[in-house]
Each structure stands twice: as structure tokens, then as C-alpha cells.
Short mmCIF file of N, CA, C and O in Angstrom, two decimals:
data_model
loop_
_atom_site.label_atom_id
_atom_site.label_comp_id
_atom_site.label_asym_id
_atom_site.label_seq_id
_atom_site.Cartn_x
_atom_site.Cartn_y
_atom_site.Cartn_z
N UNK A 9 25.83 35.30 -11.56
CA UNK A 9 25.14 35.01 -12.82
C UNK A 9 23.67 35.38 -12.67
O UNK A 9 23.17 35.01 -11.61
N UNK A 10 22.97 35.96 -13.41
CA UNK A 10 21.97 36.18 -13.68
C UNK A 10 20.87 34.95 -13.81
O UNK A 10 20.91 34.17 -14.77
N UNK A 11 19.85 34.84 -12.70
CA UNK A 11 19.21 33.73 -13.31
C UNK A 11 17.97 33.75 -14.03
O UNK A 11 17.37 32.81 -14.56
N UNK A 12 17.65 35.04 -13.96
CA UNK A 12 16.54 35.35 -15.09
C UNK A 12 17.23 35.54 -16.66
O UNK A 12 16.56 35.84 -17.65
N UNK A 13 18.07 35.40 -16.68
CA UNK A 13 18.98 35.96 -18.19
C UNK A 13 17.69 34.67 -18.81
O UNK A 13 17.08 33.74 -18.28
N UNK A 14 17.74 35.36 -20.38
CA UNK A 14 17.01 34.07 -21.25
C UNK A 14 17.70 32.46 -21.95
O UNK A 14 17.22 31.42 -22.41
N UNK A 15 19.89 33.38 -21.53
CA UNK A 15 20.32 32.11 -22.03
C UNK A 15 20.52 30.98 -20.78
O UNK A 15 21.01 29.94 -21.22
N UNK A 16 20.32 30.96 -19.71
CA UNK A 16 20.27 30.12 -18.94
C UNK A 16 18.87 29.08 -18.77
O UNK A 16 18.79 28.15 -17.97
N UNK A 17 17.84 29.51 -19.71
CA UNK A 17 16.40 29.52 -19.43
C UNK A 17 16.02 28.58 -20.73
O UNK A 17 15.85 29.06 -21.85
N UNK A 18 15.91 27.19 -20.43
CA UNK A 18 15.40 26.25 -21.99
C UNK A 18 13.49 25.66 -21.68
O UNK A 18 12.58 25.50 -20.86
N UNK A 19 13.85 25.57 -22.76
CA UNK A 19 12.13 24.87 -22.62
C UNK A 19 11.95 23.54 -22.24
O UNK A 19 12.77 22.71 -22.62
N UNK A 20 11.09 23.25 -21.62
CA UNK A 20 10.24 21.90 -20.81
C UNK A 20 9.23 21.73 -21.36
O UNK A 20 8.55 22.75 -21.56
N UNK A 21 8.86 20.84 -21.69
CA UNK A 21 7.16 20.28 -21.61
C UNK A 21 7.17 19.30 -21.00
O UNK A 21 8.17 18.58 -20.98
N UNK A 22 5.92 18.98 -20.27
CA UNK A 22 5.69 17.55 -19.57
C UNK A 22 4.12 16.92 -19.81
O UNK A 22 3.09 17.55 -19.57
N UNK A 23 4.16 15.82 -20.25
CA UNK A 23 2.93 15.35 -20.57
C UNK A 23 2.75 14.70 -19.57
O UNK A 23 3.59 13.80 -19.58
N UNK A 24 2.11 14.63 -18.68
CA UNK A 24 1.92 13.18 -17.51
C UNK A 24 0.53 12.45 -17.71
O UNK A 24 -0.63 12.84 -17.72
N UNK A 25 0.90 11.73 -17.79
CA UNK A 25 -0.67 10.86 -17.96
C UNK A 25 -0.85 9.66 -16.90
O UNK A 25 -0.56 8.57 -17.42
N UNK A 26 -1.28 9.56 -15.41
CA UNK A 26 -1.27 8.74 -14.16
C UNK A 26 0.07 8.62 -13.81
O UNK A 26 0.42 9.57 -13.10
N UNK A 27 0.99 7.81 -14.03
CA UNK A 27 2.37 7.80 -13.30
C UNK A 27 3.24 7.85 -13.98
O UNK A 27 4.31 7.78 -13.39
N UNK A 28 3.29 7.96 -15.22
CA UNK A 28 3.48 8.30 -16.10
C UNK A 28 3.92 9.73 -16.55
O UNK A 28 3.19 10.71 -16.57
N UNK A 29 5.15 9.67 -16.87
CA UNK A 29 5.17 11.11 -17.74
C UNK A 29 6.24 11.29 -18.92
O UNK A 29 7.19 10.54 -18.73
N UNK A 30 6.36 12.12 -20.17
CA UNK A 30 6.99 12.57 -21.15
C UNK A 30 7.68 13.44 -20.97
O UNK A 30 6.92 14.37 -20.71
N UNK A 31 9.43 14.07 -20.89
CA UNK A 31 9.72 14.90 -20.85
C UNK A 31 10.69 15.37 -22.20
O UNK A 31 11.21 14.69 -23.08
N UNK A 32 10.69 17.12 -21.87
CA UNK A 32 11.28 17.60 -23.43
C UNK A 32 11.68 18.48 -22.60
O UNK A 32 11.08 19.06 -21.69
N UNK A 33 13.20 18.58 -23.13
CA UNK A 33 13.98 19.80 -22.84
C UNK A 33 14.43 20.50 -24.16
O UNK A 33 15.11 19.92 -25.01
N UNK A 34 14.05 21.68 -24.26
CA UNK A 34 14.12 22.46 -25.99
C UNK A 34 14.08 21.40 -27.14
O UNK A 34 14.94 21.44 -28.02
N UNK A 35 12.93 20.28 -27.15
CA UNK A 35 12.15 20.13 -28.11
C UNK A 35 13.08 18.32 -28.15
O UNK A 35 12.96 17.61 -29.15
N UNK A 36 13.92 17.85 -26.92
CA UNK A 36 14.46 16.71 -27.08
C UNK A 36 13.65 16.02 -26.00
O UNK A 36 13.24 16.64 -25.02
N UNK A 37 13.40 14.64 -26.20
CA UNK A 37 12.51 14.09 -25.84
C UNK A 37 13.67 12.92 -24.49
O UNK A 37 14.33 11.97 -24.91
N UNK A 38 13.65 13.26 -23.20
CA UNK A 38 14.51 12.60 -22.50
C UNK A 38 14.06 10.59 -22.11
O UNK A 38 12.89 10.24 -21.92
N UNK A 39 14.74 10.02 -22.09
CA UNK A 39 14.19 8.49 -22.16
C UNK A 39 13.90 8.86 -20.56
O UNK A 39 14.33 9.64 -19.70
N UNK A 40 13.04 7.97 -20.70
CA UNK A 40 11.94 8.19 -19.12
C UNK A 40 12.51 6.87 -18.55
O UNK A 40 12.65 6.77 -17.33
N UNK A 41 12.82 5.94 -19.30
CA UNK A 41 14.11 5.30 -18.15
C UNK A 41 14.84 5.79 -17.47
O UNK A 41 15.09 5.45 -16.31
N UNK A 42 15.39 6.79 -18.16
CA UNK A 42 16.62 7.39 -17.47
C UNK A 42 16.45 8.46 -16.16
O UNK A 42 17.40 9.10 -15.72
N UNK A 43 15.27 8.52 -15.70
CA UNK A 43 14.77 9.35 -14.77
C UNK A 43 13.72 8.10 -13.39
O UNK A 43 12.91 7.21 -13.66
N UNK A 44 14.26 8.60 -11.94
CA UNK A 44 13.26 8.33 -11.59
C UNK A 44 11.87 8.90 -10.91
O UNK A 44 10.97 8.18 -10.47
N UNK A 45 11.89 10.61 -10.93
CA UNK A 45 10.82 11.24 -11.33
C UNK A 45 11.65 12.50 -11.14
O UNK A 45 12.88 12.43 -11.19
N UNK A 46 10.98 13.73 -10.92
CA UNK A 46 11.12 14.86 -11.34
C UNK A 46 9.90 15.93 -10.42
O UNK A 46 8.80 15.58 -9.99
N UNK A 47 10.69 17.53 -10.31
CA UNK A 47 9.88 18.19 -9.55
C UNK A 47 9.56 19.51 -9.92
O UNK A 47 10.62 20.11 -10.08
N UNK A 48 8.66 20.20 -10.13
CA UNK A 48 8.96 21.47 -10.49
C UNK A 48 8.30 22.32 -9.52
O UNK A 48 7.41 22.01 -8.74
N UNK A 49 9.11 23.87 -9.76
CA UNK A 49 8.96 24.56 -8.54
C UNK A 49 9.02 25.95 -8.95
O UNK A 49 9.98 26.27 -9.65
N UNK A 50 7.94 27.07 -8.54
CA UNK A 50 7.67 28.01 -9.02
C UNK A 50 7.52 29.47 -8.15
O UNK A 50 6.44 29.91 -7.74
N UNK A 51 8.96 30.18 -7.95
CA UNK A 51 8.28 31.27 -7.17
C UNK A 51 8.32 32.85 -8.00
O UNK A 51 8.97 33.15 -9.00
N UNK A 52 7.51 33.57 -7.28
CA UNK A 52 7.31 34.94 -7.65
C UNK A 52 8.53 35.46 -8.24
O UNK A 52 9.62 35.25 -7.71
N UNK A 53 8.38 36.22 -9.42
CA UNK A 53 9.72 37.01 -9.56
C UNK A 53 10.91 35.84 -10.56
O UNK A 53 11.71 36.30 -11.38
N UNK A 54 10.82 34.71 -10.32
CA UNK A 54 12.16 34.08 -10.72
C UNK A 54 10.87 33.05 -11.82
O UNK A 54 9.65 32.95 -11.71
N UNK A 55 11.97 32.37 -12.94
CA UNK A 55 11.26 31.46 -13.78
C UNK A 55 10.95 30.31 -13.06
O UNK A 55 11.34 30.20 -11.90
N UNK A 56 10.13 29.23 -13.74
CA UNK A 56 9.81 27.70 -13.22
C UNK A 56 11.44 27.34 -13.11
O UNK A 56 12.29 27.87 -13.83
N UNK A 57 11.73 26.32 -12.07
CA UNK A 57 12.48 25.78 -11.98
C UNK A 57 12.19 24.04 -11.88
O UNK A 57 11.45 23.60 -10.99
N UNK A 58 12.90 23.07 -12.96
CA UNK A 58 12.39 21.53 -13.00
C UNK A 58 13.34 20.98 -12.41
O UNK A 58 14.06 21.83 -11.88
N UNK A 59 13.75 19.79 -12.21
CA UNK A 59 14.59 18.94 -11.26
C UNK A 59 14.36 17.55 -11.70
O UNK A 59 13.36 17.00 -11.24
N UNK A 60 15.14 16.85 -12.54
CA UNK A 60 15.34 15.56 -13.02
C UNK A 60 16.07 14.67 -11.96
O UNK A 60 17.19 15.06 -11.62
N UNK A 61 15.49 13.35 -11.31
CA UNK A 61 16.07 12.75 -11.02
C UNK A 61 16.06 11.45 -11.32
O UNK A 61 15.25 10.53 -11.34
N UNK A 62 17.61 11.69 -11.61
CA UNK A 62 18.25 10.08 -12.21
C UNK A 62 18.03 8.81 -11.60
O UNK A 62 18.15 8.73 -10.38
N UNK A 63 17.67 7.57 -12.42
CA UNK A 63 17.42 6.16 -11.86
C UNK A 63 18.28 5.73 -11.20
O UNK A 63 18.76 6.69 -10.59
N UNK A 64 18.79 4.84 -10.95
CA UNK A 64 19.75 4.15 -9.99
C UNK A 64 20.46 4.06 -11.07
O UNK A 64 21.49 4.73 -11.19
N UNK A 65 20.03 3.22 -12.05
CA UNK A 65 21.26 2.26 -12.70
C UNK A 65 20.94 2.82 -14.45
O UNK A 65 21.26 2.08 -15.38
N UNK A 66 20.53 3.69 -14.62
CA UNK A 66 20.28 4.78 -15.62
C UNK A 66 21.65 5.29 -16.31
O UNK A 66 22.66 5.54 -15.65
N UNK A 67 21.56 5.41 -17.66
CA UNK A 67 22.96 5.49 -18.27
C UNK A 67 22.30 7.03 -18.91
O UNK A 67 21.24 7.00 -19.54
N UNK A 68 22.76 7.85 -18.75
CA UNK A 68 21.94 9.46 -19.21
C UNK A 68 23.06 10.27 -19.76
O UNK A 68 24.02 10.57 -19.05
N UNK A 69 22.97 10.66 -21.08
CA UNK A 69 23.61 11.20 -21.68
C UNK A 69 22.84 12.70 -21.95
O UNK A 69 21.61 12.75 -21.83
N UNK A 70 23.52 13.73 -22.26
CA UNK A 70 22.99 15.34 -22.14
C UNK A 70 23.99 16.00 -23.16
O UNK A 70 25.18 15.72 -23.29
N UNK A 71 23.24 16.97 -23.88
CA UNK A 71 24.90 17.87 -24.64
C UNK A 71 24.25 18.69 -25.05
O UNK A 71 23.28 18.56 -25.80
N UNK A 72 24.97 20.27 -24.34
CA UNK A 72 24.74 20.99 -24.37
C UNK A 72 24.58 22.22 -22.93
O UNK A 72 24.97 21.91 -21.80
N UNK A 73 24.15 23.14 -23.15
CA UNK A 73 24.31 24.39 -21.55
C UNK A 73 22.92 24.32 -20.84
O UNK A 73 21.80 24.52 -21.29
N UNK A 74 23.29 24.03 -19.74
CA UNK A 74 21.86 24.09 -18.85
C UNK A 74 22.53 24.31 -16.97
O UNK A 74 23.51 23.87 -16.36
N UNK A 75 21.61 25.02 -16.69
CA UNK A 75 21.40 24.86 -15.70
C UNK A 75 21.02 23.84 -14.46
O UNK A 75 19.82 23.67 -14.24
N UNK A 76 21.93 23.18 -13.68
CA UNK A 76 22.02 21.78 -13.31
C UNK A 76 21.45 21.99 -11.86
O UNK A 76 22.07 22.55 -10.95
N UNK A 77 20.27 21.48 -11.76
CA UNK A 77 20.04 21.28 -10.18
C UNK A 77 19.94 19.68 -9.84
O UNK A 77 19.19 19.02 -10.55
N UNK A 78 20.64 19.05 -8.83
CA UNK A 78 21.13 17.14 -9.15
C UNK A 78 20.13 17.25 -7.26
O UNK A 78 20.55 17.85 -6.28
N UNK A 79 18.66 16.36 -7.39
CA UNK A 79 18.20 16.08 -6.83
C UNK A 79 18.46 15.02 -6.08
O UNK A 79 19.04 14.18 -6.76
N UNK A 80 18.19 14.49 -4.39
CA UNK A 80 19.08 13.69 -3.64
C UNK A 80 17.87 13.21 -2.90
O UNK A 80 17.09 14.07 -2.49
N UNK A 81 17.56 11.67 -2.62
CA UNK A 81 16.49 11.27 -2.10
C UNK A 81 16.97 11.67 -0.53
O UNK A 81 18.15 11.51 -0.22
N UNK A 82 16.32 12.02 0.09
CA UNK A 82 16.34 12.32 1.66
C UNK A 82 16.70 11.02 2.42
O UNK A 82 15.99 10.05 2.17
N UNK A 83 17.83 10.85 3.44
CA UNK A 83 17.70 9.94 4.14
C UNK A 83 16.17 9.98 4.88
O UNK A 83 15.54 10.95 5.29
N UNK A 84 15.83 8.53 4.91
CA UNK A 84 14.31 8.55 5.69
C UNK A 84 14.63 8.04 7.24
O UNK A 84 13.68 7.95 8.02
N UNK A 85 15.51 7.81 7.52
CA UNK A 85 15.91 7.22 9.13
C UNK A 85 15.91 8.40 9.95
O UNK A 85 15.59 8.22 11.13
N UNK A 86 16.21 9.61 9.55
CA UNK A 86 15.99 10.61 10.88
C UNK A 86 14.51 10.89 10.93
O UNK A 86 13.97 11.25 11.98
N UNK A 87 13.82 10.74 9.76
CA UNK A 87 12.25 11.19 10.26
C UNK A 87 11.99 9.69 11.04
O UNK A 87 11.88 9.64 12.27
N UNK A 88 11.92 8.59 10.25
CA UNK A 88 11.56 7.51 10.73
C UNK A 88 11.80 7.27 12.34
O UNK A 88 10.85 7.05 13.09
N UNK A 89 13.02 7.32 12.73
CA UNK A 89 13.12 7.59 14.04
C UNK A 89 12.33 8.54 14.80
O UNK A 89 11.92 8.06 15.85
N UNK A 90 12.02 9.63 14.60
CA UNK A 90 11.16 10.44 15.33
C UNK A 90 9.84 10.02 14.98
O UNK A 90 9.38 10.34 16.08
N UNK A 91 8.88 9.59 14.40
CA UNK A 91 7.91 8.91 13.76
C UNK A 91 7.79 7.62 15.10
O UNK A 91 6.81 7.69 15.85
N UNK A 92 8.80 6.54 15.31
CA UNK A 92 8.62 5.68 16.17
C UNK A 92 8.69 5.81 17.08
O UNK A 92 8.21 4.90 17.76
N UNK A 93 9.50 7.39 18.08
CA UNK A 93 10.21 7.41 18.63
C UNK A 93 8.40 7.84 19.58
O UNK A 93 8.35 7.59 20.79
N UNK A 94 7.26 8.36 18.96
CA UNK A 94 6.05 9.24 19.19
C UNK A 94 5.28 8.16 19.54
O UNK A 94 4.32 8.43 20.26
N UNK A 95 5.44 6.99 19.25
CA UNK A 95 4.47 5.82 19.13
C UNK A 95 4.05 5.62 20.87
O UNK A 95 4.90 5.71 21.76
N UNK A 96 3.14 5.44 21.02
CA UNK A 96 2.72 5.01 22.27
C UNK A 96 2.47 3.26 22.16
O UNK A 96 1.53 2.65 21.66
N UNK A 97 3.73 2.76 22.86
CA UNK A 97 3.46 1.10 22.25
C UNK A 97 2.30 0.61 23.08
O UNK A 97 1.76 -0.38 22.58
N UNK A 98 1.74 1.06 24.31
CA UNK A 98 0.39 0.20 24.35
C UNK A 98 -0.57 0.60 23.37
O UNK A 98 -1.20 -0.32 22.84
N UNK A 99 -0.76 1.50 23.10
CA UNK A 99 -1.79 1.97 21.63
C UNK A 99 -1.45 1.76 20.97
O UNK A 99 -1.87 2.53 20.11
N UNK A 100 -0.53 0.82 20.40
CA UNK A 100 0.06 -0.04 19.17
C UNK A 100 -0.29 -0.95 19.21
O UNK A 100 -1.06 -1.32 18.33
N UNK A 101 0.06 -1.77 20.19
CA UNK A 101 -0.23 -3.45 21.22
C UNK A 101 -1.96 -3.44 20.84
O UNK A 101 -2.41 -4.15 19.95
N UNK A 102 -2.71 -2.64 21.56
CA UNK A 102 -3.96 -2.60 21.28
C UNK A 102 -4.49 -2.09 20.38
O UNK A 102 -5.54 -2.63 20.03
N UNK A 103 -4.06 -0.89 19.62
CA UNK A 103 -5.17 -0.96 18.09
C UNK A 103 -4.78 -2.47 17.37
O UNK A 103 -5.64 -3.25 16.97
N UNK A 104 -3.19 -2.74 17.28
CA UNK A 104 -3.08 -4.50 15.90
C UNK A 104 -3.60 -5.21 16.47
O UNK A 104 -4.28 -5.88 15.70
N UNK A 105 -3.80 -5.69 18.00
CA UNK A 105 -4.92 -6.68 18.38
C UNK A 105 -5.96 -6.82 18.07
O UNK A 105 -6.52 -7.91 18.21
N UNK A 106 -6.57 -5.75 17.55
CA UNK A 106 -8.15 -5.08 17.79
C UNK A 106 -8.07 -5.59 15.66
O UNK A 106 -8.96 -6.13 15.00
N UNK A 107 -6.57 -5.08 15.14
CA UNK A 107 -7.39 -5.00 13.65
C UNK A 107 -8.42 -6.28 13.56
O UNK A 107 -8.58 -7.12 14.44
N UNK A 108 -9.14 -6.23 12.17
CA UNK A 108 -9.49 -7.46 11.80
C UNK A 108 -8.84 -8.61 11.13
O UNK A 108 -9.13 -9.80 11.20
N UNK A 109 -7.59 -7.81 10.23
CA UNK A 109 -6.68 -8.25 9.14
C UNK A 109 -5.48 -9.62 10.19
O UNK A 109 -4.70 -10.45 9.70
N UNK A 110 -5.73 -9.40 11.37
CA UNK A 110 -4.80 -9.97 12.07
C UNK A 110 -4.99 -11.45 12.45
O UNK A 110 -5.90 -12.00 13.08
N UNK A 111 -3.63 -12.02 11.75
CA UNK A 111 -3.59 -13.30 11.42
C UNK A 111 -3.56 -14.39 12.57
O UNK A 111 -4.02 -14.12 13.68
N UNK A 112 -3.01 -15.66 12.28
CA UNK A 112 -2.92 -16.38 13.35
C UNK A 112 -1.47 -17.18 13.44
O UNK A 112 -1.00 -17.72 14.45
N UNK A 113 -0.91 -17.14 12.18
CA UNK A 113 0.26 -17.88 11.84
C UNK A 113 1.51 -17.19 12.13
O UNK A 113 1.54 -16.03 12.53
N UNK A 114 2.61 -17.98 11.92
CA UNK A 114 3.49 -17.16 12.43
C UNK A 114 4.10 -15.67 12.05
O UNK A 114 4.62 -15.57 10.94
N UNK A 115 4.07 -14.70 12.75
CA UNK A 115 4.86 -13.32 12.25
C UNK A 115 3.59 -12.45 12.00
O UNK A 115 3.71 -11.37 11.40
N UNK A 116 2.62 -12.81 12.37
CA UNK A 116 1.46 -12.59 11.83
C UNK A 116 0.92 -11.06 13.19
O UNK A 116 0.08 -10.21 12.91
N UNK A 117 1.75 -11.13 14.69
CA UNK A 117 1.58 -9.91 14.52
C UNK A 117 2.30 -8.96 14.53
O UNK A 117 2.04 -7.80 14.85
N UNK A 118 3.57 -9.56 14.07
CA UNK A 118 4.70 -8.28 13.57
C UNK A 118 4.14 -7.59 12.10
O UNK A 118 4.20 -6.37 11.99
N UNK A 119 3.65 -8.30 11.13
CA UNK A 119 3.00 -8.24 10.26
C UNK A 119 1.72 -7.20 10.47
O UNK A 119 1.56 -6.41 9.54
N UNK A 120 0.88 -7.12 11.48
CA UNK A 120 0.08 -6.25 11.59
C UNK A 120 0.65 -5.05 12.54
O UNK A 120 0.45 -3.89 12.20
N UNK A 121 1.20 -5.29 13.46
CA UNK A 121 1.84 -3.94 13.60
C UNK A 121 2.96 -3.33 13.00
O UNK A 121 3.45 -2.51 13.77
N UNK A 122 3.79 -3.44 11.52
CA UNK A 122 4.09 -2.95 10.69
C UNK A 122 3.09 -2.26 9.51
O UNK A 122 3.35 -1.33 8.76
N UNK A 123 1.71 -3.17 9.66
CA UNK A 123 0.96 -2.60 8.58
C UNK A 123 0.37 -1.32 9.13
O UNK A 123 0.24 -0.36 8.37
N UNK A 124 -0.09 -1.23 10.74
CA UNK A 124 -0.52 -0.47 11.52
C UNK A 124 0.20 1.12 11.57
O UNK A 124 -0.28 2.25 11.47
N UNK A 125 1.55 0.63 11.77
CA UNK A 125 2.84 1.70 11.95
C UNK A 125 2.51 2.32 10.13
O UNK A 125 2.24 3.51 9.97
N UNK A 126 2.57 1.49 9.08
CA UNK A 126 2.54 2.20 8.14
C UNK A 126 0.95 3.34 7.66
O UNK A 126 0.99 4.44 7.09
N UNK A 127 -0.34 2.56 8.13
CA UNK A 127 -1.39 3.20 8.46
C UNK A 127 -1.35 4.87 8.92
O UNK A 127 -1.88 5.84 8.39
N UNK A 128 -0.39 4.76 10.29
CA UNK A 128 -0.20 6.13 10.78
C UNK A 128 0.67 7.11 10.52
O UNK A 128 0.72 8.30 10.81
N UNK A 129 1.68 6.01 9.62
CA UNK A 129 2.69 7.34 8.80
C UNK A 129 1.90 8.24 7.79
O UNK A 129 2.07 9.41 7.44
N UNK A 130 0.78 7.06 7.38
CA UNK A 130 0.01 7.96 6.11
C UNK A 130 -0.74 9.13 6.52
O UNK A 130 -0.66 10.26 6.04
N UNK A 131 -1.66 8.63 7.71
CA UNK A 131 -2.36 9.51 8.37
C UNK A 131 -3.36 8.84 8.57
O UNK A 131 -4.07 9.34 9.44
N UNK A 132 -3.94 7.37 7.90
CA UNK A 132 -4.63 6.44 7.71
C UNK A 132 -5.86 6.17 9.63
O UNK A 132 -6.68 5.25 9.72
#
């Protein structure tokens, strides 16, 4: 199949306004419940390509011909594992000792070295 043909090819608009966004597929306005976000992707030579992905518990009705790409959240346990797997636990032990945020009560420093671990996933 041709994927530049024009009948495979509908219109989008997206309004986003902060986390927020409006979507239209050839001029129908999709309930933004029914999505839990969306991606678009653009290379040389071929049209924009968008990517709707559905809420969990989202009831989404569609009618009509389109081109279906069904987006899939990534398991996060194989990065996550390699992510912990890098950790140097005395430079863990000693930066959450060192935070300031670090409590005194109970759980208080599993609590900071989870906040710590999440710090360095960011890049923080």
C-alpha cells in the first residue's frame, strides 16, 4: 500500500495548551478522556505521522478509514533494572545521609534514598 497515497492521509489539528490538549481528526473533535496522550512523528519524504493513546478504562468509539498505529507503554523494569543495577550503593548510603530533606522517623531513610534514586533517574 502506498503510504503517501492522499486516501490514507486525514487531517489533525492539535491545540495544546500546558498539559493539556484538543484533538481533531478531519474536523471531529476526539474526547480527550478517551486518550492518554499522543505522539507525533515526522520524517523526510513520508507525511506527519500521529499516535493516539488510549486511557486505561476509556470507552473510544471511531467510524470510518484510517490508518491505525496502537501505541504500547514500554515495560519500565528492563531499563529500571539496569538503572539500579549502575548504582554504586556506598554513593547512595552517603549522598541520602548527607541530604538535608532526611528525616528521623520511621522509613525515613528508605524514603530518602528512593527520593535520591529518583533524583538520578532525572539527571537531577
Amino acid at each position: 500500500m502506498d503510504q503517501n497515497n492522499d486516501e490514507n492521509l486525514h487531517s489533525v489539528r492539535i491545540t495544546a495548551r500546558g498539559a493539556k490538549a484538543a484533538i481533531e481528526i478531519d474536523g471531529q473533535r476526539v474526547d480527550p478522556g478517551a486518550l492518554s496522550g499522543y505522539t507525533v512523528s515526522h520524517r523526510e519524504g513520508e507525511p506527519p505521522q500521529v499516535v493516539l493513546y488510549s486511557g486505561d478504562h476509556a470507552e473510544t468509539a471511531f467510524e470510518g478509514l484510517a490508518r491505525l498505529a496502537v501505541g504500547d507503554v514500554p515495560d519500565p523494569g528492563p531499563a529500571a533494572a539496569v538503572f539500579l543495577s549502575a548504582i554504586d550503593a556506598e554513593e547512595l548510603e552517603r549522598t541520602t545521609l548527607a541530604r538535608p530533606d532526611l528525616g528521623t522517623g520511621p522509613q525515613s531513610l528508605t524514603q530518602a534514598m528512593l527520593t535520591q534514586l529518583v533524583e538520578w533517574a532525572r539527571g537531577v
